[in-house]
Tab-separated table of C-alpha atoms in Angstrom:
chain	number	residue	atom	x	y	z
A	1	UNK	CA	88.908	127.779	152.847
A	2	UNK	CA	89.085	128.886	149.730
A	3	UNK	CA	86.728	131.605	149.536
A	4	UNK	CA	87.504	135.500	149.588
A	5	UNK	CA	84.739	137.585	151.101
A	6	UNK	CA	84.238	141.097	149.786
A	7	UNK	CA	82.291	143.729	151.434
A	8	UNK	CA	80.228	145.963	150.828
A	9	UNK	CA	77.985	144.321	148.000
A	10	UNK	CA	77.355	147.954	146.235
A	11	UNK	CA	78.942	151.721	147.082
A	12	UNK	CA	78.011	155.240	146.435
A	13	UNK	CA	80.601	157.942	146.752
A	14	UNK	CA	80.522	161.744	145.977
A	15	UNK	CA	83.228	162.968	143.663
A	16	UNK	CA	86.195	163.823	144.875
A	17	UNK	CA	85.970	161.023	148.169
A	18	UNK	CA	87.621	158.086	148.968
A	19	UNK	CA	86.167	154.356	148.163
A	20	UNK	CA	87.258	151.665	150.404
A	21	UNK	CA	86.321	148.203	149.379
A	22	UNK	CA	87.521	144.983	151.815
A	23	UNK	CA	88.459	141.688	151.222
A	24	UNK	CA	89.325	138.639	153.697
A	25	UNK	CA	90.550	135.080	153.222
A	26	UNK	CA	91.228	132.123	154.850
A	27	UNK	CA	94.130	130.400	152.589
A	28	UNK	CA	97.180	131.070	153.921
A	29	UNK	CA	98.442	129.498	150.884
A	30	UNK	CA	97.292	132.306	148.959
A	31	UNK	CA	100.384	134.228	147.032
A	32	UNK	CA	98.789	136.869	144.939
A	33	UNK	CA	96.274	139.236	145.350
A	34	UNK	CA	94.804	141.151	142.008
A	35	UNK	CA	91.901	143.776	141.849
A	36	UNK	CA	89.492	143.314	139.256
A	37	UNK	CA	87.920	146.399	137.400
A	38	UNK	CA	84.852	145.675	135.130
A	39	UNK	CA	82.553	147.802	133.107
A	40	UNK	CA	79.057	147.319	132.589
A	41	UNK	CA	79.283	144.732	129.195
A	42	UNK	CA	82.891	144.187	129.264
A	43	UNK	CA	85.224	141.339	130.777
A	44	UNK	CA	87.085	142.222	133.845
A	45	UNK	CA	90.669	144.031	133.839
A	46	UNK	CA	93.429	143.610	136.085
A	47	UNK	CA	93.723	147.061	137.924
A	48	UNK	CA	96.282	146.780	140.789
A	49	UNK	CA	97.571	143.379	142.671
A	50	UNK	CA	99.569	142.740	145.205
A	51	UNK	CA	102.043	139.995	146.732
A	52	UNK	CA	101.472	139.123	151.147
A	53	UNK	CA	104.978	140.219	151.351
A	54	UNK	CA	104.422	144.206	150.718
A	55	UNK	CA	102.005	146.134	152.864
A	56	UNK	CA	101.054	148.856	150.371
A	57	UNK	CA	100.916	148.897	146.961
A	58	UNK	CA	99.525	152.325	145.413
A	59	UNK	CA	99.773	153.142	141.782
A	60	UNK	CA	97.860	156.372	140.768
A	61	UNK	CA	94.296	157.069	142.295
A	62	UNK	CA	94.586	153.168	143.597
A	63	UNK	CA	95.845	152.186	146.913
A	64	UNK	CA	95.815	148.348	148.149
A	65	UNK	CA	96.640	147.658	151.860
A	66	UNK	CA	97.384	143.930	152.760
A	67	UNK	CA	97.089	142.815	156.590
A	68	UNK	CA	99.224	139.393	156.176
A	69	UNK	CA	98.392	138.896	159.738
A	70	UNK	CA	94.588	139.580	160.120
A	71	UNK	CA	94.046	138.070	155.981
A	72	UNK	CA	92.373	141.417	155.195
A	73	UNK	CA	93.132	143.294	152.171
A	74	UNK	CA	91.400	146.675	150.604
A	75	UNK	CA	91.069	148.376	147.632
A	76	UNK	CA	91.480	152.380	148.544
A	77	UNK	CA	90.152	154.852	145.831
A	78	UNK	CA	91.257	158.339	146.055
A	79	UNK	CA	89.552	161.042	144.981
A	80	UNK	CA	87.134	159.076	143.024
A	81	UNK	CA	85.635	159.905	139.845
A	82	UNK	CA	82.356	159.260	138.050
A	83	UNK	CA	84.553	157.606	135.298
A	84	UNK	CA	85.121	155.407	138.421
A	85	UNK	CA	81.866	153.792	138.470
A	86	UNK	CA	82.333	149.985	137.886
A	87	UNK	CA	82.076	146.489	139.354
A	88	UNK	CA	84.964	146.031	141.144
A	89	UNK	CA	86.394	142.282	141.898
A	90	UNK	CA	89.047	141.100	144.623
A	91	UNK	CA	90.739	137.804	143.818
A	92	UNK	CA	93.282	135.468	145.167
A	93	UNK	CA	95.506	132.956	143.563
A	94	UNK	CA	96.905	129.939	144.739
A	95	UNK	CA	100.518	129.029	143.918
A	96	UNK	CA	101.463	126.089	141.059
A	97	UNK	CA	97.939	127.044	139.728
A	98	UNK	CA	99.010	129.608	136.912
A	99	UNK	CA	96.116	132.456	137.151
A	100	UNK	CA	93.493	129.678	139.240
A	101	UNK	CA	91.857	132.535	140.674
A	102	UNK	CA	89.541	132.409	143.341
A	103	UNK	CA	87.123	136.310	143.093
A	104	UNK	CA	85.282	137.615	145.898
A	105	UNK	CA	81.194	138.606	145.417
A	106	UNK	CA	82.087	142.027	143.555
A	107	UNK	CA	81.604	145.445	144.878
A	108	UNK	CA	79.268	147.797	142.688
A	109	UNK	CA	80.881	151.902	142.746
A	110	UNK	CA	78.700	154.387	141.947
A	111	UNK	CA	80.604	157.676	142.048
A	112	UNK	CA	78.168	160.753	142.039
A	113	UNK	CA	79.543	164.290	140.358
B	1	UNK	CA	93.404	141.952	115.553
B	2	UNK	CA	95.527	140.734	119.074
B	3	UNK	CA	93.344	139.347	121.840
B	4	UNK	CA	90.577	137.135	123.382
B	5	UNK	CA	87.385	136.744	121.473
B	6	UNK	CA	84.074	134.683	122.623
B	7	UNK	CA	81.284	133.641	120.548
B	8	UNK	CA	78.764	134.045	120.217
B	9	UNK	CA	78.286	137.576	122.660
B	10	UNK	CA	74.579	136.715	123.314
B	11	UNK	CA	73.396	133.267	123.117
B	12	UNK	CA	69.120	132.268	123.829
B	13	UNK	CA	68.398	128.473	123.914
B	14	UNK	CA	65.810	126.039	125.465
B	15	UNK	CA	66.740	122.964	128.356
B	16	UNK	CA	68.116	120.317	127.127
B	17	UNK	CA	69.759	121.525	124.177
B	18	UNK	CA	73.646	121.085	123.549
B	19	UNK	CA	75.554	124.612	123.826
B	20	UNK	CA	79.059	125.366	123.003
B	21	UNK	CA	80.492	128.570	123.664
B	22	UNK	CA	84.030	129.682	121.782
B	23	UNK	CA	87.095	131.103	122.760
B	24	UNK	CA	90.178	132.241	120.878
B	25	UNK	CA	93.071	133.735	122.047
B	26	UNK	CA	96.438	135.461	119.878
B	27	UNK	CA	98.600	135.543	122.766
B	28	UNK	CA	99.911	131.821	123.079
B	29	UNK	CA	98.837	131.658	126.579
B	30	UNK	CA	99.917	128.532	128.153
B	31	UNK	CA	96.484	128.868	130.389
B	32	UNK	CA	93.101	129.397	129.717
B	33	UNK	CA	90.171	129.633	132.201
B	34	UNK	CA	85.980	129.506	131.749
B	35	UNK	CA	84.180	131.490	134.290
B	36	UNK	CA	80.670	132.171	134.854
B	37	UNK	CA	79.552	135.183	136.601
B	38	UNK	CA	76.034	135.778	138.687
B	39	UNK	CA	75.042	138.115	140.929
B	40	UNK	CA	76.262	137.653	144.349
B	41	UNK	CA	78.748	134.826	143.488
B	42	UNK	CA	81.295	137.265	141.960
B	43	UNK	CA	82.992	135.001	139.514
B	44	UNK	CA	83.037	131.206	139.783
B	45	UNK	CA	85.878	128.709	138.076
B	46	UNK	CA	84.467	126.065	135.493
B	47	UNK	CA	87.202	124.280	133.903
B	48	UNK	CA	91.123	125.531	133.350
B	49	UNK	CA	93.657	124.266	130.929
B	50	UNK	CA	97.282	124.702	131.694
B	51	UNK	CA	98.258	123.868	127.983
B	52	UNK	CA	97.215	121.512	125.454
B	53	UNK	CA	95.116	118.455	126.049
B	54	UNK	CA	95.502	119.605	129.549
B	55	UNK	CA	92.313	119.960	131.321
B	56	UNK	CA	90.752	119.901	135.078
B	57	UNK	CA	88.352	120.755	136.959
B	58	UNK	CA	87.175	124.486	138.763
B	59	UNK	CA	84.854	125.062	141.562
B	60	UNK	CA	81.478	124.332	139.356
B	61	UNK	CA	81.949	122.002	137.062
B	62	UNK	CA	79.321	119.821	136.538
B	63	UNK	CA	77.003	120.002	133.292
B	64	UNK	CA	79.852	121.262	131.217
B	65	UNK	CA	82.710	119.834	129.495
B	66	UNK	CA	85.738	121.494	127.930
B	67	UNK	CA	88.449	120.595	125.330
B	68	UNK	CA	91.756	122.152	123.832
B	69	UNK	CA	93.451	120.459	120.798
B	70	UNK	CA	94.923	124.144	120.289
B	71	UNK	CA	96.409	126.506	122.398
B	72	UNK	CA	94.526	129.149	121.217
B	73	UNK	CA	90.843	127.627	121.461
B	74	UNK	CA	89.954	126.274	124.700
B	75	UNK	CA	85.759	125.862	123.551
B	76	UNK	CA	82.938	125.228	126.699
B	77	UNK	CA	80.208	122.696	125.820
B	78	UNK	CA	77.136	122.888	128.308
B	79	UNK	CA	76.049	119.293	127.311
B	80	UNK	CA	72.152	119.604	128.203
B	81	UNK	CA	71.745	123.000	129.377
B	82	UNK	CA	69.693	123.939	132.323
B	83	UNK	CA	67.803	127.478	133.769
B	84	UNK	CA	70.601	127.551	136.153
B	85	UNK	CA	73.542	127.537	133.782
B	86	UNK	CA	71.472	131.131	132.666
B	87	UNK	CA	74.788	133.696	133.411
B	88	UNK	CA	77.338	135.066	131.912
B	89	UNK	CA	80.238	133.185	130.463
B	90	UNK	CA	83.753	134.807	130.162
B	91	UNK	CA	86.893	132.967	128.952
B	92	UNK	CA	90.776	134.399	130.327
B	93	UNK	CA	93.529	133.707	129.434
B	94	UNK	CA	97.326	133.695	131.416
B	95	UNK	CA	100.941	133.442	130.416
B	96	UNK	CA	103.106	131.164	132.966
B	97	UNK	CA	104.986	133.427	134.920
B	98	UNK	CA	104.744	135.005	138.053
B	99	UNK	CA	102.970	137.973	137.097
B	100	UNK	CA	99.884	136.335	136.852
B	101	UNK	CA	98.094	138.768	135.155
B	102	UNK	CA	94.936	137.297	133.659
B	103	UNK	CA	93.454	138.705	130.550
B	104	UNK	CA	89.657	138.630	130.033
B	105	UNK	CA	87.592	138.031	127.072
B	106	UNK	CA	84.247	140.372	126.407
B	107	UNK	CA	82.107	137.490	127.743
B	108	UNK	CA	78.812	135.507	126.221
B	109	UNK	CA	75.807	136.293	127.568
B	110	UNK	CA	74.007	132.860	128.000
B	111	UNK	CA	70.241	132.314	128.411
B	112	UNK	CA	68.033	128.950	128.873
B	113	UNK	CA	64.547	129.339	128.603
């Protein structure tokens, strides 16, 4: 129950397309949803999150979509870049917890120009 | 210079030896997190501190042991290390609030030969 599943494990886009990367969970109790972005020898970096009570959340290039009802949630990149090309994480947090975050398997972007 | 630093970045040691990994953060975060990432597992909780001398448990705890006398150290002993605690260690750090943005540290890379 408190697992996030992320699919797929790895991605290749052409510049200029759209990357869609899905997460589900099974915690209801769930209250915050972050994306993860991580380079290749770096920590992770927060990169968009989102709260169940909004649908959409889109800031630049980055688009989440949460489905309260179906406990789905996607990362949406538009017009992706090569400079795109990371590890990207979905997570879930638990309320009364602080940051207790609980990351899905990772998603691996490879843009090609 | 501002920010979360772990030492050492690459670490090589044998079984059975005592390991202790270091983390130091400028903010004055309240919490502080260990995770280990492998592939396929995304990024798993060890230990989490919600403040000083406050410590529990994550989702794989067992074979390390954590302490905090400070708020900004929050070090990770691996107390007889094993092949399968081989991964990558990264320490966070969160303010208590409801953004719960969590910042990453560069990581250790950890190998037991």
């Amino acid at each position: 129950q408190q697992q996030v599943k992320q699919s797929p494990q790895s991605l290749i886009v052409q510049k200029g397309g759209i990357s869609i990367i899905n997460c589900a969970y099974e915690n209801t109790a769930f209250d915050y949803f972050p994306w993860y972005q991580q380079f290749p020898g770096k920590g992770p970096a927060l990169l968009i999150a989102i709260r169940p009570d909004v649908s959409e959340k889109k800031e630049g290039r980055f688009t989440i979509s949460f489905n309260k009802s179906a406990k789905q949630f996607s990362l949406h990149i538009m017009d992706s870049q090569p400079g795109d090309s990371a590890t990207y994480f979905c997570a879930a947090s638990i309320p009364g917890y602080g940051n207790k975050l609980v990351f899905g398997a990772g998603t691996i972007l490879r843009v090609k120009s | 210079d501002a920010g979360i630093t772990q030492s050492p970045r690459y670490k090589i040691t044998e079984t059975g030896r005592q390991v202790t990994l270091m983390c130091h953060q400028t903010w004055s975060h309240s919490y502080m997190f260990w995770y280990r990432q492998d592939l396929g597992h995304g990024l798993r909780l060890i230990y989490y501190s919600a403040a000083a001398d406050i410590t529990d448990k994550g989702e794989v705890p067992d074979g390390y042991v954590v302490s905090r006398s400070k708020t900004e150290n929050f070090p990770l002993t691996l107390e007889s290390a094993t092949r399968s605690q081989t991964s990558v260690y990264f320490c966070a750090s969160s303010e208590r609030r409801r953004d719960y943005r969590a910042f990453f540290g560069p990581g250790t890379r950890l190998t037991v030969l």
